[in-house]
Amino acid sequence: MDDEPLSEWADRRDAKIGHLRAVPLVPGEGPQAGHVNPEAPRLIQRWNGHAWEAYGFAANLAEAKRIQYPDSKIETPAQGPGPAPKPLGPGTGRHRKPQASGPERR
């Protein structure tokens, strides 16, 4: 078995110190995916090399991302309706249902 030297393992562990993660504060078992319930408040946790410790608080996912990634320019979605979806163009694509014609059209 090829064991890695302890110094390399320690270097990898120390490289992660200070990493932040946002955990939704919702009832349930443990952390969930970040995209679930984006309006829920978030606890910001920091890795100290041994365990995740409380670091801060955010009101929602967008604010949590601003805390986690202060140098990046995260755009928040514009409020209001977006552009209208384009209807399907003409054609008989592989998965399209044939168009009914006449009065029996639903």
C-alpha atoms as a PDB file:
ATOM      1  CA  MET A   1       0.000   0.000   0.000  1.00  0.00           C
ATOM      2  CA  ASP A   2       1.346   3.416  -0.949  1.00  0.00           C
ATOM      3  CA  ASP A   3       0.842   5.801   1.945  1.00  0.00           C
ATOM      4  CA  GLU A   4       1.260   9.480   1.318  1.00  0.00           C
ATOM      5  CA  PRO A   5       3.754  11.288   3.532  1.00  0.00           C
ATOM      6  CA  LEU A   6       2.242  13.003   6.544  1.00  0.00           C
ATOM      7  CA  SER A   7       3.673  16.357   5.450  1.00  0.00           C
ATOM      8  CA  GLU A   8       1.758  16.197   2.125  1.00  0.00           C
ATOM      9  CA  TRP A   9      -1.466  15.312   3.921  1.00  0.00           C
ATOM     10  CA  ALA A  10      -0.974  18.184   6.374  1.00  0.00           C
ATOM     11  CA  ASP A  11      -0.337  20.598   3.492  1.00  0.00           C
ATOM     12  CA  ARG A  12      -3.591  19.540   1.789  1.00  0.00           C
ATOM     13  CA  ARG A  13      -5.504  19.913   5.068  1.00  0.00           C
ATOM     14  CA  ASP A  14      -4.006  23.329   5.803  1.00  0.00           C
ATOM     15  CA  ALA A  15      -4.831  24.573   2.299  1.00  0.00           C
ATOM     16  CA  LYS A  16      -8.537  24.217   3.124  1.00  0.00           C
ATOM     17  CA  ILE A  17      -8.375  26.248   6.346  1.00  0.00           C
ATOM     18  CA  GLY A  18     -10.531  29.333   6.050  1.00  0.00           C
ATOM     19  CA  HIS A  19     -12.878  27.839   3.419  1.00  0.00           C
ATOM     20  CA  LEU A  20     -16.441  29.119   3.874  1.00  0.00           C
ATOM     21  CA  ARG A  21     -19.735  27.327   3.279  1.00  0.00           C
ATOM     22  CA  ALA A  22     -23.353  28.432   3.638  1.00  0.00           C
ATOM     23  CA  VAL A  23     -25.791  26.090   5.372  1.00  0.00           C
ATOM     24  CA  PRO A  24     -29.551  26.730   5.103  1.00  0.00           C
ATOM     25  CA  LEU A  25     -31.244  27.226   8.459  1.00  0.00           C
ATOM     26  CA  VAL A  26     -34.269  25.051   7.799  1.00  0.00           C
ATOM     27  CA  PRO A  27     -35.587  22.091   9.751  1.00  0.00           C
ATOM     28  CA  GLY A  28     -34.236  18.758   8.625  1.00  0.00           C
ATOM     29  CA  GLU A  29     -31.217  16.543   8.853  1.00  0.00           C
ATOM     30  CA  GLY A  30     -27.945  18.311   8.210  1.00  0.00           C
ATOM     31  CA  PRO A  31     -26.863  20.618   5.383  1.00  0.00           C
ATOM     32  CA  GLN A  32     -28.831  20.634   2.139  1.00  0.00           C
ATOM     33  CA  ALA A  33     -27.903  21.681  -1.364  1.00  0.00           C
ATOM     34  CA  GLY A  34     -27.390  25.415  -1.700  1.00  0.00           C
ATOM     35  CA  HIS A  35     -30.029  25.899  -4.383  1.00  0.00           C
ATOM     36  CA  VAL A  36     -32.791  24.415  -2.194  1.00  0.00           C
ATOM     37  CA  ASN A  37     -34.968  27.127  -0.647  1.00  0.00           C
ATOM     38  CA  PRO A  38     -32.919  30.166  -1.795  1.00  0.00           C
ATOM     39  CA  GLU A  39     -34.865  32.617   0.382  1.00  0.00           C
ATOM     40  CA  ALA A  40     -34.076  30.742   3.631  1.00  0.00           C
ATOM     41  CA  PRO A  41     -31.536  32.297   6.004  1.00  0.00           C
ATOM     42  CA  ARG A  42     -28.033  30.828   5.932  1.00  0.00           C
ATOM     43  CA  LEU A  43     -25.405  30.134   8.551  1.00  0.00           C
ATOM     44  CA  ILE A  44     -21.921  30.830   7.195  1.00  0.00           C
ATOM     45  CA  GLN A  45     -19.430  28.290   8.487  1.00  0.00           C
ATOM     46  CA  ARG A  46     -15.632  28.392   8.317  1.00  0.00           C
ATOM     47  CA  TRP A  47     -13.343  25.355   8.230  1.00  0.00           C
ATOM     48  CA  ASN A  48     -10.708  25.656  10.971  1.00  0.00           C
ATOM     49  CA  GLY A  49      -8.708  22.574   9.978  1.00  0.00           C
ATOM     50  CA  HIS A  50     -10.618  20.181  12.217  1.00  0.00           C
ATOM     51  CA  ALA A  51     -14.319  21.137  12.151  1.00  0.00           C
ATOM     52  CA  TRP A  52     -16.799  23.659  10.725  1.00  0.00           C
ATOM     53  CA  GLU A  53     -17.301  26.612  13.085  1.00  0.00           C
ATOM     54  CA  ALA A  54     -19.904  29.394  12.969  1.00  0.00           C
ATOM     55  CA  TYR A  55     -18.547  32.424  11.137  1.00  0.00           C
ATOM     56  CA  GLY A  56     -21.526  34.605  10.175  1.00  0.00           C
ATOM     57  CA  PHE A  57     -25.132  34.832   9.118  1.00  0.00           C
ATOM     58  CA  ALA A  58     -26.847  35.710   5.830  1.00  0.00           C
ATOM     59  CA  ALA A  59     -30.506  36.500   5.178  1.00  0.00           C
ATOM     60  CA  ASN A  60     -30.682  34.485   1.918  1.00  0.00           C
ATOM     61  CA  LEU A  61     -28.612  32.639  -0.684  1.00  0.00           C
ATOM     62  CA  ALA A  62     -27.642  35.771  -2.623  1.00  0.00           C
ATOM     63  CA  GLU A  63     -26.232  37.455   0.484  1.00  0.00           C
ATOM     64  CA  ALA A  64     -24.434  34.236   1.462  1.00  0.00           C
ATOM     65  CA  LYS A  65     -22.724  34.115  -1.929  1.00  0.00           C
ATOM     66  CA  ARG A  66     -21.597  37.730  -1.547  1.00  0.00           C
ATOM     67  CA  ILE A  67     -19.979  36.776   1.785  1.00  0.00           C
ATOM     68  CA  GLN A  68     -18.412  33.590   0.419  1.00  0.00           C
ATOM     69  CA  TYR A  69     -17.087  35.162  -2.787  1.00  0.00           C
ATOM     70  CA  PRO A  70     -16.411  38.860  -2.064  1.00  0.00           C
ATOM     71  CA  ASP A  71     -14.223  39.395  -5.151  1.00  0.00           C
ATOM     72  CA  SER A  72     -16.646  37.970  -7.702  1.00  0.00           C
ATOM     73  CA  LYS A  73     -19.459  39.967  -9.234  1.00  0.00           C
ATOM     74  CA  ILE A  74     -22.562  37.911  -8.521  1.00  0.00           C
ATOM     75  CA  GLU A  75     -25.580  39.366 -10.248  1.00  0.00           C
ATOM     76  CA  THR A  76     -28.976  39.059  -8.652  1.00  0.00           C
ATOM     77  CA  PRO A  77     -31.815  38.185 -10.998  1.00  0.00           C
ATOM     78  CA  ALA A  78     -33.911  41.124 -12.162  1.00  0.00           C
ATOM     79  CA  GLN A  79     -37.298  41.419 -10.541  1.00  0.00           C
ATOM     80  CA  GLY A  80     -40.280  40.984 -12.791  1.00  0.00           C
ATOM     81  CA  PRO A  81     -41.064  38.788 -15.733  1.00  0.00           C
ATOM     82  CA  GLY A  82     -38.292  37.750 -18.039  1.00  0.00           C
ATOM     83  CA  PRO A  83     -38.400  37.534 -21.801  1.00  0.00           C
ATOM     84  CA  ALA A  84     -41.263  35.504 -23.216  1.00  0.00           C
ATOM     85  CA  PRO A  85     -40.303  31.963 -24.188  1.00  0.00           C
ATOM     86  CA  LYS A  86     -40.042  31.338 -27.899  1.00  0.00           C
ATOM     87  CA  PRO A  87     -42.716  29.050 -29.322  1.00  0.00           C
ATOM     88  CA  LEU A  88     -41.674  25.982 -31.213  1.00  0.00           C
ATOM     89  CA  GLY A  89     -40.910  26.640 -34.831  1.00  0.00           C
ATOM     90  CA  PRO A  90     -42.466  24.754 -37.695  1.00  0.00           C
ATOM     91  CA  GLY A  91     -41.298  21.242 -38.338  1.00  0.00           C
ATOM     92  CA  THR A  92     -41.792  17.627 -37.559  1.00  0.00           C
ATOM     93  CA  GLY A  93     -39.005  17.056 -35.092  1.00  0.00           C
ATOM     94  CA  ARG A  94     -38.321  13.640 -33.708  1.00  0.00           C
ATOM     95  CA  HIS A  95     -40.248  14.145 -30.459  1.00  0.00           C
ATOM     96  CA  ARG A  96     -43.000  16.468 -31.653  1.00  0.00           C
ATOM     97  CA  LYS A  97     -46.554  15.327 -31.750  1.00  0.00           C
ATOM     98  CA  PRO A  98     -48.214  15.574 -35.146  1.00  0.00           C
ATOM     99  CA  GLN A  99     -50.399  18.656 -35.447  1.00  0.00           C
ATOM    100  CA  ALA A 100     -54.094  17.865 -35.545  1.00  0.00           C
ATOM    101  CA  SER A 101     -56.061  19.679 -38.201  1.00  0.00           C
ATOM    102  CA  GLY A 102     -59.720  20.539 -38.391  1.00  0.00           C
ATOM    103  CA  PRO A 103     -62.407  20.694 -35.682  1.00  0.00           C
ATOM    104  CA  GLU A 104     -61.048  17.707 -33.684  1.00  0.00           C
ATOM    105  CA  ARG A 105     -58.030  19.802 -32.718  1.00  0.00           C
ATOM    106  CA  ARG A 106     -57.704  20.079 -28.954  1.00  0.00           C
END
